[in-house]
Structures are given as C-alpha cells and as structure tokens.
Amino acid sequence: MAAPSHPEDMLTQVTQLWSMLDEMSESTPESYHRFMQQQLEDAKQYCAPPEPHLCLQTHILDPNEKSLFINLCRWKRVPAPKSPTDPIPLSAGLLEEVSGKAELYSIIDIAYNPSVLQRENQAEMDHLITLTFKYIEEHYNLSLSHSYHIATFTLKGSLKRMKQSLRGGPVPAPLLNKNMRNELTLDLMKHNLGEEDHNNTTLLPNKNVTQSKVHLIEEIASMELPEEVNTPAYELTIAKDANRKPLKIELKVELPKVSSVSECELSISRDDVIVEVPEKYRLQLDLPELVNEEATTATFNKGKGVLLITMPIP
C-alpha cells in the first residue's frame, strides 16, 4: 500500500484504522486483544536500545595510521535479511576520533539484527566482518588493515556514547512486502506519521564471495528515543601500597532493584566505566587512573544488592 502523499490522505487512513479497531473490539474481542498485545510487544522490541556484542580492533592505514575499534552491536530495530541472498541491513554511527590519555584512536558503532550476529560457524562470522570492513572503507574513504583481533571487552567507549551514535539519524522506512494486503497496519501508520521519507540506504556489493553467500549490506538510519533511568548510589576508592602508589580502584554500586547479576551490563575501558541495568539504572564514570580492563573483576552481592568492581592499576 502506497504511503499517503498529503496530510488529508494520511488522516483518512488513520480514521480507517480506528474504525477497523472499533469494529474488531466489538465483533471479535479476543482477536482485538491478541492484536493489541502483539502491537505492544512489537513496540517494546522497536524501542529497545542497541546492545554491545563484540569489539574488533584493527588499524586505519590511510590517510592517517591509527587504531580503529569497531563496536558490533545487537539491535532488534534493525531488520533481519529476508533470505541468505538479500542485503544485510545495518545501522552505523559516525566515525569518531578519540584522544585518550595514552593514544589517539577512532571508534565506529555498527548495529545488526541479533539474528545476523548469530553466525553458525567462524567462516560466516569472518564473512560478515569482511563486509563490515568494506562498508567502512567505502563509506569513509579509508584504507583498513584486514588483520584484526577480538578485544576482551565488548564495547570501546561508553554505553551512552554508543547509543547516541546509533540513534542519531531519522526513522528507517519499514521493509514492505510487495504482496502486502491493502489493509492499514499500525506499522504503516507509525511510518506515515513520522518524518518525510529519507533516502539513506547504502548498498555495498560483495565482490569476493560466491552467489550462495550474502551479497549486500544495506545501511538504514535510526532515531533517538528518550530514556529515563536512575543514577545509582556508588562509592569509588583507590587502594594504595605503603609508598602511596595506586594499586587498584574499587567501585561499589548500589542496585537495590536488581535481583540477578544477569540483569547488569558492564563496560570498562582504560579510563572509564559504564554500569547499566536496562530501564532501571545507568552509571558512567571517568576513572581517576588508567586501569587494566582485561584484569578487572566484578562480583554481585545479591543479598545486599551491591555490585563490586575491582580494577587493577598497571
């Protein structure tokens, strides 16, 4: 069904939708209830934030040589490819240059549907990473080293920065089936009530794989949605030896609404730490000393609702 081109047409379709829902609620209340529950569940999934999956570290070779961290993220808002030969939709943030305390590096955030990141074998994952590298090279006019390693942490930089980066664009257009029935759906109304259409799709040809492989990556845009979470109470201390040399940083975070450590998301870099419990808490701190993120440990006291993070200082 074509999107309405005038406000009057859109208003007519919205009126038709509400009439349809009113009729459904009276004639088949059970179907109406199932329909509304499904729409609420779809909306919940659509509004869920992106989540870190893994972080790749490689190097930009040209124009200026430096380290590049690629945060691969899971995001249910990004559509899954319809078939193995269809384009792979992705949402990409900006390429950001960061001046750390000890080095200069760049970060980019790339989000895929969770099903895309569930590769059945390493060859498929390598293939997806190769496509990601080619997208970055062509989109930002860079030359990358295709030699990489997977970092021990899942996210470079803060969780807040990553979410803002990926949510910086407009609403993506839904992928419509050519055989879709001529009925007005809530998905279509949501798209029609949004901003004007944006032609932000980028197709990246895959030149080095056979026809049975995935051929394209499709870039989609995204939107920023407000979040309301609480900043938890915390205590940060620096343990020192007899000579007053810093040994480690201990961070205690009070999470009284958390019942299991599985609810917590922890991201640590050399100079900052992010603790997040979706829809409940978020804490972002710049650390007073550089830490060894690979040797960091975290324990959760379920009885007290306290998360203890111990970060050794190299």
mmCIF file of N, CA and C in Angstrom, residues 203-259:
data_model
loop_
_atom_site.group_PDB
_atom_site.id
_atom_site.type_symbol
_atom_site.label_atom_id
_atom_site.label_comp_id
_atom_site.label_asym_id
_atom_site.label_seq_id
_atom_site.Cartn_x
_atom_site.Cartn_y
_atom_site.Cartn_z
ATOM 1 N N LEU A 203 24.100 0.555 -0.446
ATOM 2 C CA LEU A 203 24.312 -0.839 -0.802
ATOM 3 C C LEU A 203 25.794 -1.073 -1.035
ATOM 4 N N LEU A 204 26.313 -2.082 -0.382
ATOM 5 C CA LEU A 204 27.724 -2.415 -0.521
ATOM 6 C C LEU A 204 27.870 -3.738 -1.255
ATOM 7 N N PRO A 205 28.298 -3.748 -2.517
ATOM 8 C CA PRO A 205 28.448 -5.010 -3.243
ATOM 9 C C PRO A 205 29.499 -5.895 -2.600
ATOM 10 N N ASN A 206 29.218 -7.177 -2.585
ATOM 11 C CA ASN A 206 30.164 -8.158 -2.067
ATOM 12 C C ASN A 206 30.834 -8.821 -3.258
ATOM 13 N N LYS A 207 32.058 -8.459 -3.545
ATOM 14 C CA LYS A 207 32.724 -8.893 -4.771
ATOM 15 C C LYS A 207 33.552 -10.156 -4.605
ATOM 16 N N ASN A 208 33.713 -10.632 -3.392
ATOM 17 C CA ASN A 208 34.661 -11.721 -3.173
ATOM 18 C C ASN A 208 34.021 -12.995 -2.665
ATOM 19 N N VAL A 209 32.690 -13.139 -2.846
ATOM 20 C CA VAL A 209 32.045 -14.352 -2.382
ATOM 21 C C VAL A 209 31.211 -14.936 -3.518
ATOM 22 N N THR A 210 30.834 -16.213 -3.377
ATOM 23 C CA THR A 210 30.055 -16.891 -4.402
ATOM 24 C C THR A 210 28.602 -16.467 -4.306
ATOM 25 N N GLN A 211 27.814 -16.870 -5.313
ATOM 26 C CA GLN A 211 26.420 -16.463 -5.366
ATOM 27 C C GLN A 211 25.613 -17.014 -4.200
ATOM 28 N N SER A 212 26.060 -18.079 -3.552
ATOM 29 C CA SER A 212 25.302 -18.650 -2.444
ATOM 30 C C SER A 212 25.482 -17.865 -1.166
ATOM 31 N N LYS A 213 26.397 -16.929 -1.160
ATOM 32 C CA LYS A 213 26.654 -16.122 0.035
ATOM 33 C C LYS A 213 25.782 -14.872 0.036
ATOM 34 N N VAL A 214 25.836 -14.154 1.157
ATOM 35 C CA VAL A 214 25.142 -12.875 1.243
ATOM 36 C C VAL A 214 25.862 -11.875 0.355
ATOM 37 N N HIS A 215 25.109 -11.086 -0.402
ATOM 38 C CA HIS A 215 25.722 -10.236 -1.415
ATOM 39 C C HIS A 215 25.848 -8.777 -1.026
ATOM 40 N N LEU A 216 24.969 -8.281 -0.195
ATOM 41 C CA LEU A 216 24.933 -6.852 0.042
ATOM 42 C C LEU A 216 24.775 -6.539 1.507
ATOM 43 N N ILE A 217 25.245 -5.341 1.859
ATOM 44 C CA ILE A 217 24.909 -4.765 3.147
ATOM 45 C C ILE A 217 24.090 -3.527 2.875
ATOM 46 N N GLU A 218 22.994 -3.387 3.568
ATOM 47 C CA GLU A 218 22.108 -2.246 3.396
ATOM 48 C C GLU A 218 22.138 -1.414 4.664
ATOM 49 N N GLU A 219 22.464 -0.137 4.529
ATOM 50 C CA GLU A 219 22.512 0.753 5.691
ATOM 51 C C GLU A 219 21.155 1.389 5.910
ATOM 52 N N ILE A 220 20.674 1.346 7.152
ATOM 53 C CA ILE A 220 19.444 2.034 7.499
ATOM 54 C C ILE A 220 19.753 3.084 8.537
ATOM 55 N N ALA A 221 18.911 4.090 8.615
ATOM 56 C CA ALA A 221 19.081 5.127 9.621
ATOM 57 C C ALA A 221 18.287 4.743 10.855
ATOM 58 N N SER A 222 18.432 5.536 11.920
ATOM 59 C CA SER A 222 17.710 5.263 13.147
ATOM 60 C C SER A 222 17.330 6.559 13.808
ATOM 61 N N MET A 223 16.659 6.455 14.957
ATOM 62 C CA MET A 223 16.164 7.654 15.617
ATOM 63 C C MET A 223 16.516 7.610 17.085
ATOM 64 N N GLU A 224 16.545 8.770 17.675
ATOM 65 C CA GLU A 224 16.842 8.871 19.093
ATOM 66 C C GLU A 224 15.559 8.856 19.887
ATOM 67 N N LEU A 225 15.504 8.035 20.934
ATOM 68 C CA LEU A 225 14.361 7.989 21.818
ATOM 69 C C LEU A 225 14.816 8.315 23.235
ATOM 70 N N PRO A 226 14.045 9.076 23.994
ATOM 71 C CA PRO A 226 14.458 9.434 25.340
ATOM 72 C C PRO A 226 14.430 8.241 26.276
ATOM 73 N N GLU A 227 15.336 8.231 27.218
ATOM 74 C CA GLU A 227 15.386 7.192 28.231
ATOM 75 C C GLU A 227 15.317 7.833 29.606
ATOM 76 N N GLU A 228 14.611 7.178 30.505
ATOM 77 C CA GLU A 228 14.520 7.662 31.865
ATOM 78 C C GLU A 228 15.003 6.561 32.792
ATOM 79 N N VAL A 229 16.233 6.686 33.256
ATOM 80 C CA VAL A 229 16.801 5.720 34.178
ATOM 81 C C VAL A 229 17.427 6.483 35.330
ATOM 82 N N ASN A 230 17.608 5.791 36.438
ATOM 83 C CA ASN A 230 18.160 6.407 37.633
ATOM 84 C C ASN A 230 19.670 6.218 37.707
ATOM 85 N N THR A 231 20.352 7.196 38.297
ATOM 86 C CA THR A 231 21.775 7.061 38.600
ATOM 87 C C THR A 231 21.906 6.436 39.981
ATOM 88 N N PRO A 232 22.494 5.247 40.084
ATOM 89 C CA PRO A 232 22.560 4.581 41.386
ATOM 90 C C PRO A 232 23.602 5.224 42.303
ATOM 91 N N ALA A 233 23.435 5.007 43.585
ATOM 92 C CA ALA A 233 24.441 5.455 44.547
ATOM 93 C C ALA A 233 25.693 4.592 44.389
ATOM 94 N N TYR A 234 26.857 5.203 44.571
ATOM 95 C CA TYR A 234 28.100 4.460 44.392
ATOM 96 C C TYR A 234 29.190 5.025 45.296
ATOM 97 N N GLU A 235 30.244 4.222 45.468
ATOM 98 C CA GLU A 235 31.414 4.649 46.237
ATOM 99 C C GLU A 235 32.665 4.200 45.490
ATOM 100 N N LEU A 236 33.548 5.132 45.183
ATOM 101 C CA LEU A 236 34.781 4.831 44.457
ATOM 102 C C LEU A 236 35.980 5.102 45.361
ATOM 103 N N THR A 237 36.831 4.111 45.516
ATOM 104 C CA THR A 237 38.025 4.263 46.345
ATOM 105 C C THR A 237 39.252 3.768 45.596
ATOM 106 N N ILE A 238 40.420 4.334 45.929
ATOM 107 C CA ILE A 238 41.694 3.925 45.335
ATOM 108 C C ILE A 238 42.551 3.291 46.430
ATOM 109 N N ALA A 239 42.893 2.024 46.254
ATOM 110 C CA ALA A 239 43.766 1.336 47.207
ATOM 111 C C ALA A 239 45.227 1.601 46.843
ATOM 112 N N LYS A 240 46.035 1.930 47.841
ATOM 113 C CA LYS A 240 47.442 2.260 47.615
ATOM 114 C C LYS A 240 48.334 1.389 48.489
ATOM 115 N N ASP A 241 49.602 1.243 48.050
ATOM 116 C CA ASP A 241 50.544 0.466 48.855
ATOM 117 C C ASP A 241 51.200 1.370 49.900
ATOM 118 N N ALA A 242 52.195 0.825 50.581
ATOM 119 C CA ALA A 242 52.849 1.573 51.662
ATOM 120 C C ALA A 242 53.544 2.832 51.168
ATOM 121 N N ASN A 243 53.928 2.836 49.904
ATOM 122 C CA ASN A 243 54.594 4.009 49.325
ATOM 123 C C ASN A 243 53.606 4.968 48.647
ATOM 124 N N ARG A 244 52.318 4.761 48.910
ATOM 125 C CA ARG A 244 51.268 5.603 48.368
ATOM 126 C C ARG A 244 51.100 5.455 46.843
ATOM 127 N N LYS A 245 51.613 4.350 46.312
ATOM 128 C CA LYS A 245 51.432 4.097 44.890
ATOM 129 C C LYS A 245 50.070 3.439 44.662
ATOM 130 N N PRO A 246 49.255 3.968 43.739
ATOM 131 C CA PRO A 246 47.936 3.380 43.481
ATOM 132 C C PRO A 246 48.043 1.940 42.967
ATOM 133 N N LEU A 247 47.266 1.048 43.568
ATOM 134 C CA LEU A 247 47.275 -0.359 43.176
ATOM 135 C C LEU A 247 46.024 -0.762 42.407
ATOM 136 N N LYS A 248 44.879 -0.303 42.876
ATOM 137 C CA LYS A 248 43.621 -0.688 42.236
ATOM 138 C C LYS A 248 42.526 0.309 42.591
ATOM 139 N N ILE A 249 41.512 0.316 41.754
ATOM 140 C CA ILE A 249 40.317 1.118 42.003
ATOM 141 C C ILE A 249 39.168 0.163 42.309
ATOM 142 N N GLU A 250 38.457 0.449 43.392
ATOM 143 C CA GLU A 250 37.287 -0.342 43.760
ATOM 144 C C GLU A 250 36.038 0.536 43.641
ATOM 145 N N LEU A 251 35.049 0.027 42.947
ATOM 146 C CA LEU A 251 33.805 0.758 42.750
ATOM 147 C C LEU A 251 32.649 -0.101 43.266
ATOM 148 N N LYS A 252 31.944 0.429 44.278
ATOM 149 C CA LYS A 252 30.757 -0.233 44.807
ATOM 150 C C LYS A 252 29.516 0.510 44.299
ATOM 151 N N VAL A 253 28.624 -0.227 43.660
ATOM 152 C CA VAL A 253 27.414 0.368 43.088
ATOM 153 C C VAL A 253 26.204 -0.287 43.735
ATOM 154 N N GLU A 254 25.311 0.519 44.294
ATOM 155 C CA GLU A 254 24.112 0.014 44.950
ATOM 156 C C GLU A 254 22.991 -0.146 43.924
ATOM 157 N N LEU A 255 22.517 -1.387 43.778
ATOM 158 C CA LEU A 255 21.477 -1.713 42.799
ATOM 159 C C LEU A 255 20.340 -2.462 43.506
ATOM 160 N N PRO A 256 19.572 -1.776 44.339
ATOM 161 C CA PRO A 256 18.546 -2.464 45.139
ATOM 162 C C PRO A 256 17.424 -3.100 44.328
ATOM 163 N N LYS A 257 17.189 -2.635 43.099
ATOM 164 C CA LYS A 257 16.111 -3.189 42.286
ATOM 165 C C LYS A 257 16.556 -4.370 41.429
ATOM 166 N N VAL A 258 17.815 -4.764 41.590
ATOM 167 C CA VAL A 258 18.370 -5.847 40.772
ATOM 168 C C VAL A 258 18.358 -7.143 41.578
ATOM 169 N N SER A 259 17.857 -8.206 40.978
ATOM 170 C CA SER A 259 17.779 -9.497 41.665
ATOM 171 C C SER A 259 18.812 -10.496 41.160
#
